Short mmCIF file of C-alpha atoms in Angstrom, two decimals:
data_model
loop_
_atom_site.label_atom_id
_atom_site.label_comp_id
_atom_site.label_asym_id
_atom_site.label_seq_id
_atom_site.Cartn_x
_atom_site.Cartn_y
_atom_site.Cartn_z
CA MET N 2 22.49 14.60 13.78
CA GLN N 3 20.66 11.29 13.38
CA ARG N 4 21.42 8.52 15.79
CA GLU N 5 21.05 4.68 14.56
CA THR N 6 19.78 2.61 17.28
CA ALA N 7 20.96 -0.97 17.46
CA SER N 8 17.43 -2.04 15.90
CA SER N 9 17.67 0.43 12.93
CA ALA N 10 16.89 -1.06 9.79
CA ILE N 11 17.18 2.29 7.97
CA THR N 12 19.13 5.53 9.00
CA ILE N 13 19.08 8.70 6.85
CA ASP N 14 20.85 11.64 8.14
CA GLY N 15 21.14 14.92 6.48
CA LEU N 16 20.54 13.47 3.10
CA THR N 17 20.74 15.68 0.33
CA LYS N 18 20.38 15.17 -3.74
CA ASP N 19 20.81 17.99 -6.27
CA PHE N 20 20.14 17.39 -9.99
CA GLY N 21 21.78 20.47 -11.33
CA ASP N 22 20.20 23.57 -9.85
CA VAL N 23 17.18 21.27 -8.50
CA ARG N 24 17.57 20.13 -4.99
CA ALA N 25 15.16 16.97 -5.19
CA VAL N 26 16.12 15.82 -1.54
CA ASP N 27 16.85 18.54 1.05
CA GLY N 28 18.59 17.42 4.28
CA LEU N 29 16.21 14.55 5.10
CA THR N 30 16.94 12.80 8.45
CA LEU N 31 15.02 9.57 9.47
CA ASP N 32 15.05 6.75 11.42
CA ILE N 33 13.16 3.48 10.74
CA PRO N 34 13.25 0.63 13.30
CA GLU N 35 13.63 -3.14 12.35
CA GLY N 36 9.87 -4.60 12.01
CA GLU N 37 8.34 -1.28 10.95
CA ILE N 38 6.03 -0.62 7.87
CA PHE N 39 6.69 2.99 7.02
CA GLY N 40 4.89 5.06 4.53
CA LEU N 41 6.93 7.76 2.77
CA LEU N 42 4.10 10.02 1.66
CA GLY N 43 4.35 12.99 -0.59
CA PRO N 44 3.07 15.03 -3.88
CA ASN N 45 4.32 14.38 -7.28
CA GLY N 46 7.91 15.40 -7.39
CA SER N 47 8.42 15.71 -3.60
CA GLY N 48 11.55 13.72 -3.50
CA LYS N 49 10.05 10.07 -2.46
CA THR N 50 11.40 8.29 -5.30
CA THR N 51 14.88 10.16 -5.25
CA THR N 52 15.14 9.14 -1.66
CA ILE N 53 14.61 5.41 -2.36
CA SER N 54 17.20 5.57 -5.30
CA CYS N 55 19.62 6.85 -2.97
CA LEU N 56 18.64 4.09 -0.44
CA THR N 57 19.03 1.42 -3.05
CA GLY N 58 22.46 2.63 -4.36
CA LEU N 59 21.04 3.63 -7.73
CA ILE N 60 22.32 7.41 -7.25
CA GLN N 61 24.96 9.13 -5.02
CA PRO N 62 23.79 11.46 -2.66
CA THR N 63 25.07 14.97 -2.95
CA GLY N 64 25.44 15.22 0.81
CA GLY N 65 24.56 13.23 4.16
CA THR N 66 24.11 9.46 4.38
CA ALA N 67 21.71 6.65 3.86
CA LYS N 68 22.24 3.49 5.49
CA VAL N 69 20.59 -0.02 5.64
CA CYS N 70 21.15 -2.52 8.25
CA GLY N 71 24.32 -0.33 9.17
CA SER N 72 25.70 -0.49 5.48
CA ASP N 73 26.10 2.79 3.54
CA ALA N 74 23.74 2.44 0.91
CA TRP N 75 26.22 4.13 -1.67
CA SER N 76 29.94 3.36 -0.64
CA GLU N 77 28.95 -0.30 0.68
CA ARG N 78 26.18 -0.66 -1.88
CA SER N 79 26.99 -4.27 -2.48
CA GLU N 80 26.61 -5.32 1.00
CA ALA N 81 23.74 -3.21 1.46
CA ARG N 82 21.56 -4.56 -1.38
CA LYS N 83 21.84 -8.12 0.08
CA VAL N 84 19.26 -7.19 2.53
CA LEU N 85 17.05 -5.32 0.18
CA GLY N 86 14.05 -6.23 -1.93
CA VAL N 87 12.72 -3.65 -4.33
CA CYS N 88 9.75 -3.18 -6.44
CA PRO N 89 10.15 -0.09 -8.29
CA GLN N 90 7.59 2.13 -9.62
CA GLU N 91 8.15 1.20 -13.20
CA THR N 92 7.71 -2.70 -13.95
CA ALA N 93 10.84 -4.24 -15.79
CA LEU N 94 9.73 -7.67 -16.80
CA TYR N 95 10.95 -10.30 -19.65
CA GLN N 96 7.65 -9.87 -21.57
CA TYR N 97 7.73 -13.16 -23.63
CA LEU N 98 8.51 -15.25 -20.37
CA THR N 99 6.09 -16.76 -17.82
CA ALA N 100 5.51 -15.21 -14.44
CA GLU N 101 6.95 -18.33 -13.08
CA GLU N 102 10.29 -18.09 -15.32
CA ASN N 103 10.50 -14.12 -14.39
CA VAL N 104 10.41 -14.75 -10.76
CA ALA N 105 12.80 -17.88 -11.09
CA ILE N 106 15.38 -15.62 -12.97
CA PHE N 107 15.56 -13.12 -10.07
CA ALA N 108 15.81 -15.92 -7.52
CA GLU N 109 18.76 -17.18 -9.29
CA LEU N 110 20.23 -13.57 -9.54
CA CYS N 111 19.72 -13.25 -5.90
CA SER N 112 21.74 -16.24 -5.15
CA VAL N 113 18.76 -18.22 -3.79
CA PRO N 114 19.99 -21.61 -3.31
CA LYS N 115 19.09 -24.30 -5.96
CA VAL N 116 17.40 -26.44 -3.65
CA GLU N 117 15.11 -23.58 -2.14
CA ARG N 118 14.60 -21.79 -5.55
CA SER N 119 11.36 -23.77 -6.84
CA ARG N 120 9.67 -23.44 -3.39
CA ARG N 121 10.43 -19.68 -2.87
CA VAL N 122 8.99 -19.04 -6.29
CA ASP N 123 5.82 -20.93 -5.80
CA TYR N 124 5.24 -19.28 -2.43
CA VAL N 125 5.49 -15.71 -3.42
CA LEU N 126 3.42 -16.24 -6.62
CA GLU N 127 0.66 -17.75 -4.30
CA LYS N 128 1.05 -15.03 -1.92
CA VAL N 129 0.09 -12.53 -4.71
CA GLY N 130 -2.61 -14.46 -6.14
CA LEU N 131 -0.64 -15.76 -9.15
CA SER N 132 -0.50 -19.23 -8.81
CA GLU N 133 -3.15 -19.82 -11.38
CA ASN N 134 -1.21 -17.78 -13.93
CA ALA N 135 2.15 -18.85 -13.10
CA ASP N 136 2.70 -20.47 -16.48
CA ARG N 137 1.41 -17.60 -18.61
CA ARG N 138 3.34 -15.12 -20.60
CA VAL N 139 3.54 -11.83 -18.86
CA ALA N 140 2.96 -9.84 -21.92
CA LYS N 141 -0.50 -10.96 -21.73
CA PHE N 142 -1.15 -9.88 -18.18
CA SER N 143 -3.02 -6.74 -17.17
CA GLY N 144 -0.92 -3.75 -15.70
CA GLY N 145 -2.08 -4.93 -12.05
CA MET N 146 -0.93 -8.54 -12.79
CA LYS N 147 2.52 -7.20 -14.04
CA ARG N 148 2.50 -5.21 -10.77
CA ARG N 149 2.09 -8.43 -8.65
CA VAL N 150 4.88 -10.27 -10.76
CA SER N 151 7.30 -7.42 -9.69
CA ILE N 152 6.31 -7.75 -6.22
CA ALA N 153 6.99 -11.55 -6.01
CA MET N 154 10.41 -10.73 -7.71
CA ALA N 155 11.20 -8.35 -5.05
CA LEU N 156 10.37 -10.68 -2.26
CA VAL N 157 11.39 -14.26 -3.64
CA HIS N 158 14.84 -14.10 -1.84
CA ASP N 159 13.19 -13.33 1.56
CA PRO N 160 14.92 -9.79 2.07
CA LYS N 161 15.11 -8.19 5.52
CA ILE N 162 14.05 -4.86 4.18
CA VAL N 163 11.53 -4.35 1.29
CA PHE N 164 10.99 -1.07 -0.57
CA LEU N 165 7.60 -0.88 -2.23
CA ASP N 166 7.21 2.10 -4.71
CA GLU N 167 3.50 2.40 -5.28
CA PRO N 168 3.11 -1.32 -5.08
CA THR N 169 -0.88 -1.57 -5.83
CA VAL N 170 -1.11 0.77 -8.77
CA GLY N 171 -3.56 -0.57 -11.33
CA MET N 172 -4.77 -3.39 -9.28
CA ASP N 173 -8.36 -4.51 -8.46
CA PRO N 174 -9.80 -4.30 -5.01
CA GLN N 175 -9.33 -8.23 -4.56
CA SER N 176 -5.54 -7.91 -5.60
CA ARG N 177 -4.90 -4.99 -3.57
CA ARG N 178 -6.22 -6.67 -0.37
CA ALA N 179 -3.96 -9.75 -1.15
CA VAL N 180 -1.05 -7.54 -1.28
CA TRP N 181 -1.87 -5.88 1.74
CA ASP N 182 -2.35 -9.27 3.71
CA PHE N 183 1.18 -10.24 2.16
CA VAL N 184 2.77 -6.89 3.65
CA MET N 185 1.16 -7.47 7.09
CA GLU N 186 2.59 -11.03 6.84
CA LEU N 187 6.18 -9.61 6.42
CA LYS N 188 5.64 -7.53 9.37
CA ASP N 189 4.74 -10.27 11.37
CA ARG N 190 7.88 -12.27 10.27
CA GLY N 191 9.82 -9.13 11.42
CA LYS N 192 10.50 -7.62 8.03
CA THR N 193 10.84 -3.96 7.58
CA VAL N 194 8.78 -2.39 4.60
CA LEU N 195 9.16 1.18 3.09
CA LEU N 196 6.37 1.97 0.85
CA THR N 197 5.05 4.96 -1.12
CA THR N 198 1.62 5.32 -1.99
CA HIS N 199 -0.71 7.91 -3.19
CA HIS N 200 -3.53 5.76 -2.08
CA MET N 201 -4.14 7.18 1.50
CA GLU N 202 -6.03 4.52 2.82
CA GLU N 203 -3.60 1.96 1.87
CA ALA N 204 -1.03 4.09 4.30
CA GLU N 205 -3.47 4.43 6.81
CA GLU N 206 -4.46 0.49 6.94
CA LEU N 207 -0.95 -0.79 6.67
CA CYS N 208 1.60 2.00 8.07
CA ASP N 209 2.78 1.88 11.58
CA ARG N 210 4.07 5.43 11.02
CA VAL N 211 3.91 7.70 7.98
CA GLY N 212 6.54 10.62 6.82
CA VAL N 213 5.06 13.40 4.77
CA ILE N 214 7.82 15.10 2.43
CA ASP N 215 7.49 18.07 0.38
CA HIS N 216 10.19 19.78 -1.94
CA GLY N 217 12.48 17.35 -0.66
CA LYS N 218 12.01 17.98 3.38
CA LEU N 219 10.30 16.04 5.92
CA ILE N 220 7.34 18.02 7.15
CA GLU N 221 5.43 15.62 9.20
CA LEU N 222 6.01 12.24 11.05
CA GLY N 223 3.90 10.22 13.23
CA SER N 224 1.38 7.37 13.36
CA PRO N 225 -1.85 7.69 10.99
CA ALA N 226 -3.96 8.08 14.34
CA ASP N 227 -1.67 10.66 15.73
CA LEU N 228 -1.57 12.65 12.76
CA LYS N 229 -5.20 12.70 12.37
CA SER N 230 -5.50 13.64 15.89
CA LYS N 231 -3.00 16.70 15.59
CA HIS N 232 -4.63 18.03 12.38
CA GLN N 233 -8.33 17.34 13.54
CA ALA N 234 -8.74 15.34 10.38
CA ARG N 235 -11.10 12.85 9.42
CA ASP N 236 -8.56 10.78 7.53
CA LEU N 237 -5.12 10.45 6.53
CA GLU N 238 -6.04 12.18 3.12
CA ASP N 239 -7.32 15.21 4.83
CA VAL N 240 -3.89 15.32 6.92
CA PHE N 241 -2.11 15.23 3.54
CA ILE N 242 -4.12 17.85 1.65
CA THR N 243 -3.74 20.05 4.94
CA LEU N 244 0.09 19.78 4.83
CA THR N 245 0.83 19.85 1.03
CA GLY N 246 -2.00 21.99 -0.48
CA ARG N 247 -4.75 20.96 -3.16
CA LYS N 248 -3.03 22.03 -6.03
CA ILE N 249 -2.24 19.05 -8.19
CA ARG N 250 1.53 19.07 -9.08
CA GLU N 251 3.72 18.18 -12.17
CA GLU N 252 5.67 15.15 -12.02
CA ALA N 253 9.34 16.11 -11.43
#
């Protein structure tokens, strides 16, 4: 049984989620301490997004528990969501509003005090490199720019825990680096970050530890350096392929 420590930000104990006859998450147990950048890695259909959906209270687990800052992500989801910032895999923006307006709406929904709202919106847009485009409608943005708006929305209320699901998809190298720098700044400020990514160099650059899941089960856990040493691999991509195989999976 998973024991949560006083400094646990995320505690998952025997988490299971079934969709009909398909078991998407299979007895997952994991503890992520406060202030850690943790990478949840796995092939398409491995259970990553389902796990995050359980942690954010979007879906009810079939079995086991998922907690954030001590609150059950399902039965106490109103409380749990107060500490979360979430950048989902699919962007959900008001296309005919500006970047600034999208982030400001989210700040209001997250109860950022009115006197703080403008400063927080400006701050997160600057951090994701969108200050010069803040007054442009997001319908005119590239996919990578829309991802950066989503990240700004996830962080505008200064959450304790941040979930970033494939945060840098579609970004150019400069934009990706800006997001990496922002994520490292979050760690320096004591935030906890859980990210999923298919860019192994991103996980290697950012993460204190990574967990590899496949078929809903945790199959490996450790720091990038430890996993490379254990599997005698030159990089984290080689570790990933060794553990999960070379065959391309269909999304599930």
